[in-house]
Coordinates of C-alpha atoms and ligand atoms in Angstrom, one line a residue:
X1 CA 6.2 170.2 154.2
X2 CA 9.3 172.4 153.3
X3 CA 9.6 172.8 149.5
X4 CA 12.8 173.2 147.5
X5 CA 14.1 176.7 146.9
X6 CA 12.7 178.3 143.7
X7 CA 14.9 177.7 140.7
X8 CA 16.6 174.7 142.3
X9 CA 15.7 171.1 141.6
X10 CA 16.2 167.6 142.9
X11 CA 17.9 165.2 140.5
X12 CA 17.0 161.5 140.8
X13 CA 15.9 158.6 138.7
X14 CA 16.8 158.7 135.0
X15 CA 17.9 162.3 135.1
X16 CA 20.4 161.4 137.9
X17 CA 21.9 158.6 135.7
X18 CA 22.0 161.0 132.7
X19 CA 23.7 163.6 134.8
X20 CA 26.3 161.2 136.1
X21 CA 26.9 159.8 132.6
X22 CA 27.5 163.3 131.2
X23 CA 30.0 164.1 133.9
X24 CA 31.7 160.8 133.5
X25 CA 32.1 161.1 129.7
X26 CA 33.2 164.7 129.9
X27 CA 35.9 163.8 132.5
X28 CA 37.1 160.9 130.5
X29 CA 37.4 162.8 127.3
X30 CA 39.0 165.8 129.0
X31 CA 41.6 163.4 130.5
X32 CA 42.3 162.0 127.0
X33 CA 43.1 165.6 125.9
X34 CA 45.6 166.0 128.8
X35 CA 43.4 168.0 131.2
X36 CA 43.6 167.2 135.0
X37 CA 40.9 167.7 137.6
X38 CA 40.7 170.8 139.9
X39 CA 38.2 171.4 142.6
X40 CA 37.8 175.0 143.9
X41 CA 35.4 176.3 146.6
X42 CA 31.8 177.2 145.8
X43 CA 32.3 180.3 148.1
X44 CA 34.6 183.1 146.8
X45 CA 35.1 186.7 147.7
X46 CA 32.6 188.9 145.8
X47 CA 35.5 191.1 144.6
X48 CA 36.8 188.2 142.5
X49 CA 33.7 188.1 140.3
X50 CA 33.5 191.8 140.1
X51 CA 37.0 192.0 138.8
X52 CA 37.0 188.9 136.6
X53 CA 33.4 188.6 135.2
X54 CA 32.9 192.4 135.4
X55 CA 31.0 194.8 137.6
X56 CA 28.7 195.9 134.8
X57 CA 27.7 192.4 133.6
X58 CA 24.2 191.1 134.4
X59 CA 25.8 188.1 136.2
X60 CA 27.5 190.4 138.7
X61 CA 24.9 193.2 138.9
X62 CA 21.8 191.1 139.1
X63 CA 22.4 187.4 139.5
X64 CA 24.9 186.7 142.2
X65 CA 24.0 185.2 145.6
X66 CA 26.0 187.6 147.7
X67 CA 26.0 187.9 151.5
X68 CA 28.1 189.1 154.4
X69 CA 29.6 186.3 156.6
X70 CA 29.7 186.7 160.3
X71 CA 33.0 188.6 160.1
X72 CA 31.5 191.1 157.6
X73 CA 33.3 189.8 154.5
X74 CA 31.3 190.0 151.3
X75 CA 31.1 186.5 149.8
X76 CA 29.3 185.1 146.8
X77 CA 28.3 181.6 145.6
X78 CA 30.2 181.1 142.3
X79 CA 28.0 182.1 139.3
X80 CA 30.7 180.4 137.1
X81 CA 34.0 178.6 137.4
X82 CA 36.6 180.5 135.3
X83 CA 37.2 183.3 137.9
X84 CA 37.8 180.8 140.7
X85 CA 40.0 178.5 138.6
X86 CA 42.2 181.4 137.5
X87 CA 42.4 182.7 141.1
X88 CA 43.5 179.2 142.2
X89 CA 46.1 179.0 139.4
X90 CA 47.5 182.4 140.6
X91 CA 47.3 181.7 144.3
X92 CA 48.9 178.3 144.1
X93 CA 51.3 179.3 141.3
X94 CA 50.2 176.3 139.3
X95 CA 51.8 178.0 136.2
X96 CA 55.2 177.5 137.8
X97 CA 54.7 173.8 138.7
X98 CA 55.4 172.3 135.2
X99 CA 55.1 172.6 131.5
X100 CA 52.7 175.1 130.2
X101 CA 49.8 175.2 129.4
X102 CA 48.2 174.3 132.7
X103 CA 45.2 172.2 131.6
X104 CA 42.5 171.8 134.1
X105 CA 38.9 170.4 134.1
X106 CA 36.2 170.9 136.7
X107 CA 32.6 170.0 137.5
X108 CA 30.2 171.2 140.1
X109 CA 27.3 173.5 141.0
X110 CA 27.0 177.2 140.0
X111 CA 24.4 179.7 141.3
X112 CA 22.7 182.5 139.4
X113 CA 19.6 184.4 140.5
X114 CA 17.9 184.2 137.1
X115 CA 14.2 183.9 136.2
X116 CA 13.6 180.1 136.2
X117 CA 12.4 178.6 132.9
X118 CA 13.1 175.6 130.7
X119 CA 16.9 175.0 130.9
X120 CA 17.4 177.8 133.3
X121 CA 17.9 177.2 137.0
X122 CA 19.2 179.1 140.0
X123 CA 21.5 176.2 140.9
X124 CA 22.9 174.3 137.9
X125 CA 25.8 172.1 137.2
X126 CA 28.7 173.0 134.9
X127 CA 31.5 170.9 133.5
X128 CA 34.4 172.9 131.9
X129 CA 38.0 173.2 131.2
X130 CA 40.7 176.0 131.2
X131 CA 44.1 175.9 129.5
X132 CA 46.4 178.6 130.7
X133 CA 49.8 179.8 129.7
X134 CA 50.7 178.7 126.1
X135 CA 48.4 180.5 123.7
X136 CA 48.0 179.0 120.2
X137 CA 45.4 178.8 117.5
X138 CA 45.6 175.0 118.0
X139 CA 45.0 175.2 121.8
X140 CA 41.8 177.2 121.1
X141 CA 40.8 174.8 118.4
X142 CA 41.5 171.8 120.7
X143 CA 39.3 173.3 123.5
X144 CA 36.5 174.0 121.0
X145 CA 36.8 170.5 119.6
X146 CA 36.9 168.9 123.1
X147 CA 33.5 170.5 124.0
X148 CA 32.1 169.5 120.7
X149 CA 33.3 165.8 121.1
X150 CA 31.8 165.6 124.6
X151 CA 28.4 166.7 123.3
X152 CA 28.7 164.4 120.3
X153 CA 29.6 161.5 122.6
X154 CA 26.2 161.8 124.3
X155 CA 24.6 160.8 121.0
X156 CA 23.5 164.2 119.6
X157 CA 23.7 164.4 115.9
X158 CA 23.3 168.0 115.0
X159 CA 25.6 170.3 117.0
X160 CA 25.7 173.9 115.9
X161 CA 29.0 175.6 116.8
X162 CA 28.7 179.4 116.7
X163 CA 32.0 181.2 116.6
X164 CA 33.0 184.8 116.7
X165 CA 36.0 187.0 117.7
X166 CA 35.9 189.9 120.2
X167 CA 39.3 191.0 118.8
X168 CA 42.4 192.3 120.6
X169 CA 42.5 195.5 122.7
X170 CA 42.9 197.8 119.7
X171 CA 39.9 196.2 117.9
X172 CA 37.8 196.4 121.0
X173 CA 38.6 200.1 121.6
X174 CA 37.6 200.9 118.0
X175 CA 34.4 198.8 118.3
X176 CA 33.4 200.4 121.6
X177 CA 33.8 203.9 120.0
X178 CA 31.5 202.8 117.2
X179 CA 29.0 201.4 119.7
X180 CA 28.9 204.6 121.7
X181 CA 28.4 206.6 118.5
X182 CA 25.5 204.4 117.4
X183 CA 23.7 204.0 120.8
X184 CA 24.1 207.6 121.8
X185 CA 21.5 208.4 119.1
X186 CA 19.0 205.8 120.5
X187 CA 19.7 205.6 124.2
X188 CA 16.8 207.9 125.3
X189 CA 14.4 205.1 124.0
X190 CA 16.3 202.3 125.7
X191 CA 16.0 200.8 129.2
X192 CA 17.6 202.4 132.2
X193 CA 20.2 199.6 132.4
X194 CA 21.3 200.3 128.8
X195 CA 21.6 204.0 129.7
X196 CA 24.0 203.0 132.5
X197 CA 25.8 200.5 130.2
X198 CA 26.5 203.1 127.6
X199 CA 28.6 205.0 130.2
X200 CA 30.2 202.0 132.0
X201 CA 30.6 199.2 129.4
X202 CA 28.9 199.8 126.0
X203 CA 29.6 196.2 124.8
X204 CA 27.2 194.9 127.5
X205 CA 24.3 196.7 125.9
X206 CA 24.4 193.9 123.4
X207 CA 23.3 191.4 126.2
X208 CA 20.1 193.4 126.9
X209 CA 17.0 191.1 126.7
X210 CA 14.4 193.9 126.5
X211 CA 12.4 193.2 123.3
X212 CA 12.3 196.9 122.3
X213 CA 16.0 197.4 122.9
X214 CA 16.7 194.3 120.9
X215 CA 15.3 195.9 117.8
X216 CA 17.7 198.8 118.2
X217 CA 20.6 196.4 119.0
X218 CA 20.0 194.6 115.7
X219 CA 21.1 197.7 113.8
X220 CA 24.3 198.2 115.9
X221 CA 27.8 197.9 114.3
X222 CA 29.2 194.4 114.2
X223 CA 32.6 193.5 115.8
X224 CA 33.6 191.7 112.6
X225 CA 33.9 195.1 110.9
X226 CA 36.3 196.4 113.5
X227 CA 38.6 193.4 114.0
X228 CA 42.3 194.1 113.5
X229 CA 44.0 192.1 110.7
X230 CA 45.7 189.9 113.3
X231 CA 42.4 189.0 115.1
X232 CA 40.7 188.3 111.8
X233 CA 43.5 186.0 110.6
X234 CA 43.6 184.2 114.0
X235 CA 39.8 183.6 113.7
X236 CA 40.2 182.2 110.2
X237 CA 43.1 179.9 111.4
X238 CA 41.0 178.5 114.2
X239 CA 38.2 177.8 111.7
X240 CA 40.7 176.0 109.5
X241 CA 42.1 174.0 112.3
X242 CA 38.6 172.9 113.2
X243 CA 37.9 172.0 109.6
X244 CA 40.9 169.7 109.7
X245 CA 39.2 168.0 112.7
X246 CA 36.0 167.6 110.6
X247 CA 34.2 170.3 112.6
X248 CA 32.3 173.0 110.8
X249 CA 31.2 176.2 112.5
X250 CA 28.9 179.1 111.8
X251 CA 30.5 182.5 112.2
X252 CA 28.1 184.6 114.2
X253 CA 28.9 188.3 114.4
X254 CA 26.2 188.8 117.1
X255 CA 27.9 186.5 119.6
X256 CA 29.5 188.6 122.3
X257 CA 28.9 186.4 125.5
X258 CA 27.9 188.0 128.7
X259 CA 31.2 188.0 130.6
X260 CA 33.9 190.7 130.5
X261 CA 37.1 188.7 130.5
X262 CA 37.0 187.5 126.9
X263 CA 39.2 188.7 124.1
X264 CA 39.7 187.0 120.8
X265 CA 37.8 183.9 119.9
X266 CA 34.5 183.1 121.6
X267 CA 32.0 180.3 120.9
X268 CA 28.8 178.6 121.9
X269 CA 27.3 175.1 121.3
X270 CA 23.6 174.5 120.5
X271 CA 22.0 171.1 120.1
X272 CA 19.7 171.2 117.1
X273 CA 18.6 167.6 116.6
X274 CA 15.2 167.1 115.2
X275 CA 12.7 167.2 118.1
X276 CA 15.2 168.9 120.5
X277 CA 13.5 171.2 122.9
X278 CA 14.8 174.8 123.0
X279 CA 16.9 175.0 126.1
X280 CA 19.4 177.6 124.8
X281 CA 23.1 177.1 124.4
X282 CA 24.4 173.9 126.0
X283 CA 27.9 175.4 126.4
X284 CA 30.1 178.4 125.7
X285 CA 33.6 179.6 126.0
X286 CA 36.4 181.8 124.8
X287 CA 39.9 183.1 124.9
X288 CA 41.0 185.5 127.6
X289 CA 44.2 187.6 127.3
X290 CA 44.3 189.6 130.6
X291 CA 42.4 187.7 133.2
X292 CA 45.4 186.0 134.8
X293 CA 47.2 189.3 135.2
X294 CA 44.1 191.1 136.4
X295 CA 43.9 188.5 139.2
X296 CA 47.5 189.2 140.3
X297 CA 49.4 186.6 138.2
X298 CA 51.9 186.9 135.4
X299 CA 50.9 187.9 131.8
X300 CA 49.5 184.5 130.7
X301 CA 46.6 184.0 128.3
X302 CA 44.0 181.3 128.7
X303 CA 41.1 179.6 126.9
X304 CA 38.2 177.5 128.1
X305 CA 34.6 176.5 128.0
X306 CA 31.8 175.3 130.2
X307 CA 28.9 173.0 129.5
X308 CA 25.5 173.2 131.3
X309 CA 24.8 169.7 132.6
X310 CA 21.0 170.2 133.2
X311 CA 20.6 171.4 129.6
X312 CA 22.4 168.4 128.2
X313 CA 20.6 166.0 130.5
X314 CA 17.1 167.4 129.6
X315 CA 18.0 167.1 125.9
X316 CA 19.2 163.6 126.3
X317 CA 16.0 162.6 128.2
X318 CA 13.8 164.3 125.6
X319 CA 15.6 162.7 122.6
X320 CA 16.6 159.3 123.9
X321 CA 14.0 158.4 126.6
X322 CA 13.0 154.8 126.1
X323 CA 16.3 153.9 124.6
X324 CA 16.9 151.6 127.6
X325 CA 19.1 153.8 129.7
X326 CA 16.8 153.1 132.6
X327 CA 18.8 152.8 135.8
X328 CA 17.4 149.6 137.3
X329 CA 19.4 146.6 138.3
X330 CA 20.7 144.1 135.7
X331 CA 19.3 141.2 137.6
X332 CA 16.4 141.0 140.1
X333 CA 16.5 137.8 142.3
X334 CA 13.2 136.3 143.2
X335 CA 13.2 133.7 145.9
X336 CA 9.9 131.8 145.8
X337 CA 10.5 130.1 149.2
X338 CA 12.4 130.9 152.4
X339 CA 15.1 128.3 151.7
X340 CA 15.8 129.9 148.3
X341 CA 16.2 133.3 150.0
X342 CA 18.7 131.9 152.5
X343 CA 20.7 130.0 149.9
X344 CA 20.9 132.9 147.4
X345 CA 21.6 135.7 149.9
X346 CA 25.4 135.0 149.8
X347 CA 25.4 134.1 146.1
X348 CA 23.9 137.5 145.2
X349 CA 26.7 139.2 147.1
X350 CA 29.3 137.1 145.1
X351 CA 27.6 138.2 141.8
X352 CA 27.7 141.8 142.9
X353 CA 31.4 141.7 143.9
X354 CA 32.1 140.1 140.4
X355 CA 30.6 143.3 138.8
X356 CA 26.9 142.5 138.1
X357 CA 24.2 144.9 139.3
X358 CA 21.9 142.6 141.3
X359 CA 19.0 143.4 143.6
X360 CA 17.0 141.1 145.8
X361 CA 13.8 141.6 147.9
X362 CA 14.0 140.0 151.3
X363 CA 10.4 138.7 151.1
X364 CA 9.0 135.5 149.7
X365 CA 6.1 136.4 147.3
X366 CA 4.1 134.7 144.5
X367 CA 5.8 134.6 141.1
X368 CA 3.2 137.1 139.6
X369 CA 3.7 139.7 142.4
X370 CA 7.5 139.3 142.4
X371 CA 7.7 139.6 138.6
X372 CA 5.7 142.8 138.7
X373 CA 8.1 144.1 141.4
X374 CA 11.0 143.2 139.1
X375 CA 9.5 145.3 136.2
X376 CA 8.7 148.2 138.6
X377 CA 12.4 148.1 139.7
X378 CA 13.3 148.4 135.9
X379 CA 15.4 145.2 136.0
X380 CA 16.6 143.7 132.8
X381 CA 16.3 140.1 134.0
X382 CA 14.4 138.3 136.7
X383 CA 16.2 135.3 138.3
X384 CA 13.6 133.0 139.9
X385 CA 14.3 130.2 142.3
X386 CA 11.4 128.0 143.4
X387 CA 11.2 124.5 144.9
X388 CA 11.9 122.8 141.6
X389 CA 14.9 124.9 140.7
X390 CA 16.3 124.5 144.3
X391 CA 15.9 120.7 144.0
X392 CA 17.7 120.7 140.6
X393 CA 20.4 123.1 141.7
X394 CA 19.3 125.6 139.0
X395 CA 17.8 129.1 138.6
X396 CA 15.3 130.3 135.9
X397 CA 16.4 133.5 134.2
X398 CA 13.7 135.5 132.4
X399 CA 14.5 138.4 130.0
X400 CA 12.0 141.0 131.1
X401 CA 12.0 142.7 127.7
X402 CA 11.4 139.7 125.5
X403 CA 9.8 137.3 128.0
X404 CA 12.3 134.6 127.0
X405 CA 13.2 132.2 129.9
X406 CA 16.1 129.7 130.3
X407 CA 17.4 127.5 133.1
X408 CA 20.9 128.0 134.3
X409 CA 22.9 125.6 136.6
X410 CA 23.8 127.3 139.9
X411 CA 27.5 126.6 139.5
X412 CA 27.5 128.4 136.1
X413 CA 25.4 131.3 137.3
X414 CA 28.1 134.0 137.1
X415 CA 29.4 133.2 133.6
X416 CA 25.9 132.6 132.2
X417 CA 24.4 135.8 133.6
X418 CA 27.5 137.8 132.4
X419 CA 27.0 136.4 128.9
X420 CA 23.3 137.1 128.9
X421 CA 23.9 140.7 130.0
X422 CA 26.5 141.3 127.3
X423 CA 24.2 140.0 124.6
X424 CA 21.4 142.2 126.0
X425 CA 23.6 145.3 125.9
X426 CA 24.9 144.5 122.4
X427 CA 21.3 144.3 121.1
X428 CA 20.5 147.6 122.9
X429 CA 23.5 149.3 121.3
X430 CA 22.5 148.2 117.8
X431 CA 18.9 149.4 118.5
X432 CA 20.3 152.8 119.5
X433 CA 21.9 153.1 116.1
X434 CA 25.4 154.3 116.9
X435 CA 24.7 155.6 120.3
X436 CA 27.3 153.4 122.1
X437 CA 26.7 152.2 125.6
X438 CA 29.2 153.4 128.1
Ligands
LIG1 P1 28.2 180.7 130.3 O1 27.9 180.8 128.9 O2 27.8 181.8 131.3 O3 29.8 180.6 130.4 O4 27.7 179.3 130.9 C1 28.1 178.1 130.3 C2 26.9 177.2 130.2 O5 26.3 177.0 131.5 C3 25.7 177.8 129.3 O6 26.0 177.6 127.9 C4 24.5 177.0 129.8 O7 24.5 175.7 129.2 C5 24.9 176.8 131.3 N1 24.1 177.7 132.1 C6 24.4 179.0 132.3 N2 23.4 179.6 133.1 C7 22.5 178.6 133.4 C8 21.3 178.5 134.2 N3 20.9 179.6 134.9 N4 20.7 177.3 134.3 C9 21.2 176.2 133.6 N5 22.3 176.3 132.9 C10 23.0 177.4 132.8 C11 30.5 180.5 131.5 O8 30.1 180.2 132.6 C12 32.0 180.6 131.3 N6 32.7 180.5 132.6 C13 32.5 179.6 130.2 C14 34.0 179.7 130.1 C15 34.9 178.9 130.6 N7 34.6 180.6 129.4 C16 36.0 180.4 129.5 N8 36.2 179.3 130.2

């Protein structure tokens, strides 16, 4: 037997329907906010990520799947989307094709060689958006709100939005000076990575996960104290715009994000519903001033965020499992004799083409065995046709949740089944207390 690669996982059953549901909702909501889909390759030149994400970030230094192709090019599997999306916007001059901002959404797999643990995989799915070319407090607030609303639409009640600003270039320069002054006094006691970071990119010391280093990092200067007046005002305005949308945020001076391209506002989302397992942030994003230019395009600013699909799917399974989101068929047809199988084979197809999810075993079995099979298939209703039903031109429809059974004339089958399903889903929605069915 060949096993899956460490840190990867197969997605099937309930998790696969959660996964699909999250992507579907996210795409729908992003479309309502005026974003359009873009698909970029999983493979990119390694140089792209070095330049965009930053050579001294953990993602580029330690976590990329990098290899030489047969022609000796250094390629990497994307560890994140933003670099590839901005490259595509520049390569294809998407900024020149219409009104700015260019608003794009994307979904697909990313790869990071991280230590696997709860909510952390080596292959994981992201959904995200980027809005490029028309910077505004409101565009930042709109992006933050969109991510928030996607998470909210999945039924989570307590979403913590952590917000910070990394400031403009001047704020950043002052802050880096303060960091160098502070860490120079401690660096001998810090890990070898931090010693390198102090020289190459002091801000990245703040990402260090070493427990001893973290104690030193806690005492480091905070970016908040070095923000220029403009950056501080901008952050306040974003907070106010969010407040107008009914979204409150926690300002978190420690939030620096692990990617180099950010400037200005950055944020993360955490789901903190009661009973939610700790999977880390379910998403994060920020504003970037110079990335488009650094990748060879004009001086256009951008903003965006990405959500981690596995993290959202595992939270959803943990919090809402048993809420009836099982992915079985709506109706499971049970022919109790060969003539019923033959008669209903074309009827079942008509029901499917009319939009009902119907499954049917191609075997005649006893009612008991067949009903067990229907439950195992996680069907909502069983539709039984035995000799009596066949003689009367009827079918017996059994609600597998309540056990209630009714007879339905064959020529009214479609409308009756559709009504029964609607009632079933209505009741389910009410039971789920505001978590609407999609
Ligand atoms: P990020 O914070 O590195 O940001 O990743 C976004 C989300 O992807 C995280 O919040 C997390 O939910 C999920 N994620 C990251 N690593 C893993 C992993 N190893 N396993 C499972 N899930 C993971 C970015 O990627 C930026 N490109 C976001 C952005 C878009 N900024 C501007 N535009």
